[in-house]
Short mmCIF file of C-alpha atoms in Angstrom, two decimals:
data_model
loop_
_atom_site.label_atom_id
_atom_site.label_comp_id
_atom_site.label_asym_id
_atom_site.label_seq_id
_atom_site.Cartn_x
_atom_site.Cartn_y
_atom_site.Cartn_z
CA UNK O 7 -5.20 25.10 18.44
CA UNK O 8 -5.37 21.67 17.29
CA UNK O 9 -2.61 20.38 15.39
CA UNK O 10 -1.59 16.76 15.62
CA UNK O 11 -3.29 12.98 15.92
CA UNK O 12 -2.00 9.84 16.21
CA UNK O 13 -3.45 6.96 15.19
CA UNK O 14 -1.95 3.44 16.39
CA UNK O 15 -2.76 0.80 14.03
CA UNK O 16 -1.47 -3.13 14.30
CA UNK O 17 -0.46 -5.47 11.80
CA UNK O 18 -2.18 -8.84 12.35
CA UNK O 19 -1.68 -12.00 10.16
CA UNK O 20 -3.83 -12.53 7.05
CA UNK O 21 -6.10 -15.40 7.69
CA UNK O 22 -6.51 -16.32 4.12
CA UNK O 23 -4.14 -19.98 5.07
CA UNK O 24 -4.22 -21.91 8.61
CA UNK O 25 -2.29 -21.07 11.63
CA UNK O 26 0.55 -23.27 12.57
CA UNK O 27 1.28 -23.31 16.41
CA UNK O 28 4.80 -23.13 17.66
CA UNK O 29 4.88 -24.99 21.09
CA UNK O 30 8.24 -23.55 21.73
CA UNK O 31 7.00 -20.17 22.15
CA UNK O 32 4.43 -20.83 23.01
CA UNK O 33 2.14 -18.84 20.19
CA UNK O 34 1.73 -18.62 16.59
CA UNK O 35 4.33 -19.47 13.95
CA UNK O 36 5.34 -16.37 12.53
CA UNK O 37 7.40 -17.60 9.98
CA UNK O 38 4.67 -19.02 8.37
CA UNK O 39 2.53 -16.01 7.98
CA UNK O 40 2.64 -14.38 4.56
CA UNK O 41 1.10 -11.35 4.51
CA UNK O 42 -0.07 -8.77 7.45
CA UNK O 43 -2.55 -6.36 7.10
CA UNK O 44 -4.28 -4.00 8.87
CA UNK O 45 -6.59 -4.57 11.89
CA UNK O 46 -9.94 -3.67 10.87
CA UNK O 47 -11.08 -2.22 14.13
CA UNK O 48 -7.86 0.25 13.97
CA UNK O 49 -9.33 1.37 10.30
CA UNK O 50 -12.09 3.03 12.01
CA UNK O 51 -10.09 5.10 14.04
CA UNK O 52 -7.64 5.85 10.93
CA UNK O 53 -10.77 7.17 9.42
CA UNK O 54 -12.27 9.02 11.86
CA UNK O 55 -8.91 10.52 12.18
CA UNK O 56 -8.81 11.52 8.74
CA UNK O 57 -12.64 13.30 9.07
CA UNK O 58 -10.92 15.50 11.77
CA UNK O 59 -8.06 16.76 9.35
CA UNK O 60 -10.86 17.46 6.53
CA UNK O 61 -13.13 19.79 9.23
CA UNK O 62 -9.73 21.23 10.22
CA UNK O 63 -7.06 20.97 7.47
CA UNK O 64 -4.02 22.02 9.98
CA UNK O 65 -3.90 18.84 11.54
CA UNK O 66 -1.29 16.21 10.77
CA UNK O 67 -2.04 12.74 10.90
CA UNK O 68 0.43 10.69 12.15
CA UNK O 69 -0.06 6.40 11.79
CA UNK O 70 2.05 4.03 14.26
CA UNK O 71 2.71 0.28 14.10
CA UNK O 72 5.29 -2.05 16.06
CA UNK O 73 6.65 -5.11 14.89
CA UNK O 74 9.41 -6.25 12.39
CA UNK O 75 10.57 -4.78 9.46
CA UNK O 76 7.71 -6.97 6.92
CA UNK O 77 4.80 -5.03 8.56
CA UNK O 78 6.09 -2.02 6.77
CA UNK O 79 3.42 -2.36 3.92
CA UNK O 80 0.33 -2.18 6.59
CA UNK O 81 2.23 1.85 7.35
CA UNK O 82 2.32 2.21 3.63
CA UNK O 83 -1.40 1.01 3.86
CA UNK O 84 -2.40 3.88 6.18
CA UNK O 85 -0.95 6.68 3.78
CA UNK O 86 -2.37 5.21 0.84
CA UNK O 87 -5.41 5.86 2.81
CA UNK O 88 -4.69 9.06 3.78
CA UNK O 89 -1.96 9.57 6.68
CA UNK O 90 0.13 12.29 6.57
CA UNK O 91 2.82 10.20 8.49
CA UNK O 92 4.03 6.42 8.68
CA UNK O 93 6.13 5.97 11.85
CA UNK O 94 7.52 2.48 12.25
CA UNK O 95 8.93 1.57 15.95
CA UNK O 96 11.06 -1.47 15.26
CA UNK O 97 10.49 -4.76 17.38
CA UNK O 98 11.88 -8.10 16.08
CA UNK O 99 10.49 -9.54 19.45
CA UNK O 100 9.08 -13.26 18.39
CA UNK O 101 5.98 -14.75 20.01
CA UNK O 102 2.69 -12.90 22.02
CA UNK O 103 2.94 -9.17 21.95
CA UNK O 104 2.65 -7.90 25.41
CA UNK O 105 0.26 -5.31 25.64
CA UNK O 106 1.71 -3.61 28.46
CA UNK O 107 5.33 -3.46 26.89
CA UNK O 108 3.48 -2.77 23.27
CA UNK O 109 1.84 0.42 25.05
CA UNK O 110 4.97 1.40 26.75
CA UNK O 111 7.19 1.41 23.56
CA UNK O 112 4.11 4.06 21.87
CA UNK O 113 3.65 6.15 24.92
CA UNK O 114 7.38 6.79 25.02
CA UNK O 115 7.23 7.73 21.38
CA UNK O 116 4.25 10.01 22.10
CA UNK O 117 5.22 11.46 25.14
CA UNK O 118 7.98 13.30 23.15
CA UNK O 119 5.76 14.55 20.42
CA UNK O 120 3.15 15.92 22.03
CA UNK O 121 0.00 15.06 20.43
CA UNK O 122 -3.45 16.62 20.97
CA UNK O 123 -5.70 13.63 20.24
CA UNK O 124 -4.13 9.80 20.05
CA UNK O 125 -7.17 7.14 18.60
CA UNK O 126 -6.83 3.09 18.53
CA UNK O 127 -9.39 0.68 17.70
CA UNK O 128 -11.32 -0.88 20.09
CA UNK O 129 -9.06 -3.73 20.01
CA UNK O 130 -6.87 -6.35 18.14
CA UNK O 131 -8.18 -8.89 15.38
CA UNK O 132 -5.59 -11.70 16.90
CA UNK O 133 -5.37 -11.83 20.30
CA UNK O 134 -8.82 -10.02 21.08
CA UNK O 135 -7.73 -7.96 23.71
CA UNK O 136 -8.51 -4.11 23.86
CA UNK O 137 -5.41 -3.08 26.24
CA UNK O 138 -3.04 -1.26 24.48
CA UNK O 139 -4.93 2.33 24.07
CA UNK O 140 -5.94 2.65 28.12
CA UNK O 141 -2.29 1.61 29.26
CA UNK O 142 -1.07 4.51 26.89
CA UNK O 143 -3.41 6.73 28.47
CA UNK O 144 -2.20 5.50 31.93
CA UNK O 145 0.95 5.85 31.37
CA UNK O 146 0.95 9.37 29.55
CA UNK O 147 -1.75 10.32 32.19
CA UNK O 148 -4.76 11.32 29.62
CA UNK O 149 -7.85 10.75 30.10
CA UNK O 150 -9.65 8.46 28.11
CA UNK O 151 -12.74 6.66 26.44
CA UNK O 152 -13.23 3.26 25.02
CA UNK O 153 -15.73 2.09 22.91
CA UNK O 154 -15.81 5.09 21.45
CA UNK O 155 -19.50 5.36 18.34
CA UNK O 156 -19.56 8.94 18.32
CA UNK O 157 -17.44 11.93 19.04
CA UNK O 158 -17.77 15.64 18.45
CA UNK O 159 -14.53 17.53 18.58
CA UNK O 160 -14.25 21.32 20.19
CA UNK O 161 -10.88 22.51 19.13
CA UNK O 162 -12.04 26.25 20.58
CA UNK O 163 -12.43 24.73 23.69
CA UNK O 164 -10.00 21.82 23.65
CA UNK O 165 -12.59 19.39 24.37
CA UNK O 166 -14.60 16.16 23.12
CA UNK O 167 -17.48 15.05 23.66
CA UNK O 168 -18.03 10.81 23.09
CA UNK O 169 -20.75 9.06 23.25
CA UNK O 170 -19.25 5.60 24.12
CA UNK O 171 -21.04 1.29 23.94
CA UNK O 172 -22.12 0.08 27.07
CA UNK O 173 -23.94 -3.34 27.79
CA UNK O 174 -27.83 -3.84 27.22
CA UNK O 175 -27.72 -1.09 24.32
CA UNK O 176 -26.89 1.62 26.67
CA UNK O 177 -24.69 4.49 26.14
CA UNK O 178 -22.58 6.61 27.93
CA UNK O 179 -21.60 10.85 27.44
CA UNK O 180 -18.68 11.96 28.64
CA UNK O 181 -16.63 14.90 27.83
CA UNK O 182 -13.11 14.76 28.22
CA UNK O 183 -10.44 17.47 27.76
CA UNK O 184 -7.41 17.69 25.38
CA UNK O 185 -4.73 16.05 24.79
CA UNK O 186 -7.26 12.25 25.24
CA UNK O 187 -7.03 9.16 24.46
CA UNK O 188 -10.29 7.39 22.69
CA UNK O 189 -10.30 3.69 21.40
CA UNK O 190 -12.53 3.70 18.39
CA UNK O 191 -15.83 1.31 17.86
CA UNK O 192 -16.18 -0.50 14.54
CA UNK O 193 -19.65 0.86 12.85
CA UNK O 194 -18.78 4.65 13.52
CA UNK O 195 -17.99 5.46 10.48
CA UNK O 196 -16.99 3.72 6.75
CA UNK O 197 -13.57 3.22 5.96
CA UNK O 198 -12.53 4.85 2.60
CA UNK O 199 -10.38 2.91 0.38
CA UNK O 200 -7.42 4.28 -1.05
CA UNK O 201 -7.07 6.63 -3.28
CA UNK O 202 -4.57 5.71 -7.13
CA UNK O 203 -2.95 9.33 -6.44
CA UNK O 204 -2.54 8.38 -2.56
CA UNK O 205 -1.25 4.51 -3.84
CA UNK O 206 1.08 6.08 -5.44
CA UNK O 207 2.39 8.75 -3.11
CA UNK O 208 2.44 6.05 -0.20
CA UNK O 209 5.46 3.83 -2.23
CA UNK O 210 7.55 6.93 -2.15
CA UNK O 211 6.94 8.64 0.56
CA UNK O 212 9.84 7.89 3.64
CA UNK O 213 8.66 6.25 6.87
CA UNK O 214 9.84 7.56 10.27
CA UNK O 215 12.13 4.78 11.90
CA UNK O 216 12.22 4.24 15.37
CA UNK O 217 14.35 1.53 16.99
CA UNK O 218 12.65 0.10 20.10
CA UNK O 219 15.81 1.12 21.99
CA UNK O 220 15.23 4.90 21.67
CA UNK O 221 12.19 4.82 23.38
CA UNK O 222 10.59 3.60 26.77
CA UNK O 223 10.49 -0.42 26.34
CA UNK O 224 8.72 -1.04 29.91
CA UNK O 225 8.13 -4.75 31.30
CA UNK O 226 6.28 -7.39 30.58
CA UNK O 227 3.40 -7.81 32.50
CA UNK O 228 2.01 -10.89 30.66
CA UNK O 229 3.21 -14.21 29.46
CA UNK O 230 1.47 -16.97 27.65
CA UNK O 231 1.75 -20.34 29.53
CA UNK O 232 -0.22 -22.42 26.26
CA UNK O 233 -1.81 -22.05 23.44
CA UNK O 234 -3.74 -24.68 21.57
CA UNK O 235 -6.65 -25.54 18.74
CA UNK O 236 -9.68 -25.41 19.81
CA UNK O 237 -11.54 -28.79 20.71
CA UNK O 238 -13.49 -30.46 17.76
CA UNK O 239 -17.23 -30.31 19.10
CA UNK O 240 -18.23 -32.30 15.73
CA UNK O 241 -17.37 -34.90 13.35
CA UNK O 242 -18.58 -34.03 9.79
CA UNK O 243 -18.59 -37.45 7.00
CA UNK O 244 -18.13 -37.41 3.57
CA UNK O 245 -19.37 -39.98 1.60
CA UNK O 246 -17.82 -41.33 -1.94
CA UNK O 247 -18.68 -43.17 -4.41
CA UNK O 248 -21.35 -43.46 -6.98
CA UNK O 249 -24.90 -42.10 -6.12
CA UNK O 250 -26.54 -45.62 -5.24
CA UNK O 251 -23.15 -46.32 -3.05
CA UNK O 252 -23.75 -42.91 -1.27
CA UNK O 253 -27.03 -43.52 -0.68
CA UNK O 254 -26.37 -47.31 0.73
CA UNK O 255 -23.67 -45.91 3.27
CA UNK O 256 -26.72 -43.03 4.09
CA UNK O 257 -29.02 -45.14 4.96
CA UNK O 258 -26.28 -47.09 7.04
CA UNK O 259 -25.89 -44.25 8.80
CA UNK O 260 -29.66 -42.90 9.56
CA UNK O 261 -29.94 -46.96 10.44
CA UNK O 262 -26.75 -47.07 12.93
CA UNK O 263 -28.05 -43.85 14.66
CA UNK O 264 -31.17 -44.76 14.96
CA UNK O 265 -32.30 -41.25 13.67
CA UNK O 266 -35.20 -42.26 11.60
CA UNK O 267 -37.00 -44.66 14.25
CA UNK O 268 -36.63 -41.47 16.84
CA UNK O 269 -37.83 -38.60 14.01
CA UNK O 270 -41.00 -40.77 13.27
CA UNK O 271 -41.55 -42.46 16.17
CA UNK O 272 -40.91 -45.96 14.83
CA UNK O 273 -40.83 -48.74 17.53
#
């Protein structure tokens, strides 16, 4: 019988106010960031989650996030929405999140709980990768599907079938068997918002604390030699001034550039 998922969400910065780089890490400045919320691919795969638990109400829904102590609200996030659980594994580790070492301090976490299904989104908002959910699976030796736009769970049999994004618009079936892994496609399904009643519940309820130290931590694998703005590709002008002035510097302009002789083939 089915009884438990876990659903690995991330915290990523709000992007609502610029990104300061920190040469010394070399990454962005943390310290500047303030508010996190939650990745919106790993929504999708808290939902999809939570459609599970309504077909089969015995299942527990368990959500898991790494990081410092000020990502707690994006866990309280998860059971407004509808989590059963909030576990917290804490890692004051500054700088680019390794996703090797990220995936080794989960899997050690899940190893000892024993879950039958484990979902991520496809990947992260911030650094764009999509590693985390196969190295878990590698590591806890499941098997696994990414890209994941449809699946259709057989707790009688322990099985799911997944229906997974290739290139060119084609897709893939596979069937896998319990305990999996599957890293979750944005588009599956519609995220819910939460609920007052769940709001609520989520301030009070406790959060499961894990210090990175009681689990595996595993090596770094990765390691960011620079980071820096992207290049400007264009100039943009703004011009002040009253309406005759703008129109003087305009014409300066078009005149300088040589754009109206080329767009009506003035000699």
């Amino acid at each position: 019988m089915m009884k438990h998922i876990l659903v690995c969400i991330k915290a990523v910065p709000d992007t609502s106010s610029p990104l300061r780089i920190d040469d010394a890490i070399p990454w962005v400045d943390e310290h500047d960031i303030k508010e996190y919320r939650m990745n919106r691919f790993d929504e999708f795969a808290l939902e999809e989650a939570i459609r599970i638990r309504e077909k089969l109400p015995q299942v527990t829904v368990d959500a898991l996030t790494v990081g410092p102590d000020r990502i707690r609200p994006v866990i309280r996030r998860a059971l407004a929405v509808g989590a059963d659980n909030g576990i917290h594994i804490r890692d004051e580790t500054f700088g680019f999140g390794d996703a090797h070492r990220i995936a080794a301090l989960i899997a050690g976490y899940a190893a000892a709980n024993r879950y039958d299904l484990i979902l991520t989104g496809v990947l992260a908002e911030d650094d764009m990768q999509g590693l985390v959910g196969p190295f878990i699976a590698e590591m806890l030796g499941l098997p696994c599907a990414t890209v994941v736009v449809r699946q259709d769970l057989n707790p009688s049999e322990k099985t799911i079938r997944v229906t997974c994004e290739m290139e060119a618009g084609l897709s893939e079936l596979a069937v896998l068997q319990l305990p999996a892994l599957l890293t979750i496609q944005s588009g599956i399904n519609r995220p819910r918002y939460p609920s007052l009643s769940n709001m609520l519940k989520s301030r009070s309820k406790e959060l499961i604390h894990i210090d990175n130290r009681e689990t595996e931590k595993g090596e770094s694998h990765f390691s960011i030699h620079s980071i820096q703005y992207p290049p400007e590709e264009s100039h943009c002008i703004f011009l002040t001034g009253s309406a005759e002035d703008k129109a003087d510097k305009l014409l300066r302009i078009i005149s300088e550039k040589s754009l109206l002789r080329k767009r009506i083939g003035i000699p």
